[in-house]
Amino acid sequence: YGLAALINVAPLVGVLGRGRLEAMYGAPLEQRDAVVLMQHRAVLFGLVGGLMLYALVRPQLRDVAAVVGLVSMVSFLALALWGGPPSPALRKIVAADVVGIVALASAYGVGFG
């Protein structure tokens, strides 16, 4: 569960700017609008991961946090795979989300949830 939370918090560093975003996602962001959208995405991931981390100390929030995290990760997988095989840059994110999904499923499989 904690691993899935950290996977969701990690993109928060993208708020630091274009260079951080381009390094993280392996794709150029040439327009300011794209940078702003990706920074906002980073904030949203921070919220999802933050909720999941907070749920570690507030067990009554774990189910809601797990659903939010799963919806986020599964929806990304669906979008990334929809149009065909993802690029090498997207494959890294797909792999991280698969790890997060497995971590959440494992946490619930051992009675954590």
XYZ file of C-alpha atoms in Angstrom:
113
model
C 0.000 0.000 0.000
C 2.769 2.397 0.927
C 4.631 1.560 -2.287
C 1.558 2.473 -4.349
C 1.305 5.737 -2.418
C 4.947 6.593 -3.150
C 4.490 5.781 -6.848
C 1.656 8.313 -6.907
C 3.557 10.970 -4.946
C 6.738 10.731 -7.056
C 5.472 12.820 -10.009
C 4.894 15.772 -7.660
C 8.467 16.905 -8.399
C 7.146 17.907 -11.824
C 5.855 21.153 -10.316
C 9.491 22.287 -10.278
C 9.376 22.976 -13.997
C 9.885 21.917 -17.563
C 13.303 20.329 -17.101
C 12.066 18.081 -14.315
C 8.982 17.082 -16.315
C 10.949 16.334 -19.484
C 13.462 14.231 -17.553
C 10.727 12.348 -15.740
C 8.589 11.594 -18.782
C 11.246 11.444 -21.492
C 9.280 13.721 -23.783
C 9.874 17.330 -24.823
C 7.388 19.937 -23.643
C 7.808 22.768 -26.080
C 4.726 24.827 -25.322
C 4.158 26.639 -22.049
C 0.558 25.383 -22.001
C 1.800 21.785 -22.049
C 4.152 22.532 -19.149
C 1.317 24.075 -17.107
C -0.957 21.096 -17.814
C 1.760 18.639 -16.801
C 2.549 20.625 -13.654
C -1.142 20.499 -12.762
C -1.037 16.741 -13.381
C 1.871 16.577 -10.938
C -0.192 18.385 -8.300
C -3.093 15.997 -8.814
C -0.769 13.015 -8.388
C 0.527 14.620 -5.218
C -3.031 14.788 -3.940
C -3.726 11.139 -4.799
C -0.462 9.950 -3.258
C -0.856 12.265 -0.280
C -4.307 10.859 0.419
C -2.898 7.346 0.213
C -0.044 8.215 2.587
C -2.460 9.874 5.011
C -4.606 6.751 4.897
C -1.659 4.798 6.301
C -2.226 6.599 9.621
C -6.014 6.939 9.199
C -7.216 3.402 8.491
C -10.800 4.542 7.949
C -9.622 6.290 4.762
C -7.791 3.305 3.256
C -10.656 2.000 1.161
C -11.384 5.409 -0.369
C -7.694 6.123 -0.924
C -7.167 2.713 -2.523
C -10.094 3.248 -4.895
C -8.793 6.707 -5.862
C -5.309 5.285 -6.470
C -6.631 2.330 -8.449
C -8.888 4.479 -10.619
C -5.963 6.772 -11.355
C -3.546 3.986 -12.254
C -5.998 1.777 -14.147
C -7.340 4.720 -16.166
C -3.790 5.648 -17.171
C -3.102 2.069 -18.257
C -6.262 2.051 -20.354
C -5.378 5.368 -22.018
C -1.739 4.393 -22.576
C -2.661 1.083 -24.195
C -5.749 2.243 -26.101
C -4.058 3.444 -29.275
C -1.524 0.649 -29.545
C 1.777 -0.115 -27.885
C 3.061 2.748 -25.738
C 6.331 4.532 -26.448
C 9.416 3.584 -24.422
C 8.853 6.637 -22.182
C 5.246 5.637 -21.488
C 6.232 2.006 -20.910
C 8.200 3.104 -17.841
C 5.115 4.768 -16.388
C 2.943 1.789 -17.349
C 5.373 -0.481 -15.501
C 5.304 1.738 -12.400
C 1.503 1.752 -12.413
C 1.385 -2.035 -12.773
C 3.666 -2.273 -9.720
C 1.340 0.109 -7.844
C -1.750 -1.869 -8.795
C -0.102 -5.121 -7.715
C 1.008 -3.496 -4.441
C -2.531 -2.361 -3.682
C -4.017 -5.707 -4.647
C -1.433 -7.503 -2.504
C -2.120 -5.239 0.462
C -5.793 -6.062 0.266
C -5.102 -9.723 -0.427
C -3.329 -10.050 2.917
C -6.159 -8.327 4.773
C -4.668 -4.838 4.973
C -7.790 -3.118 3.594
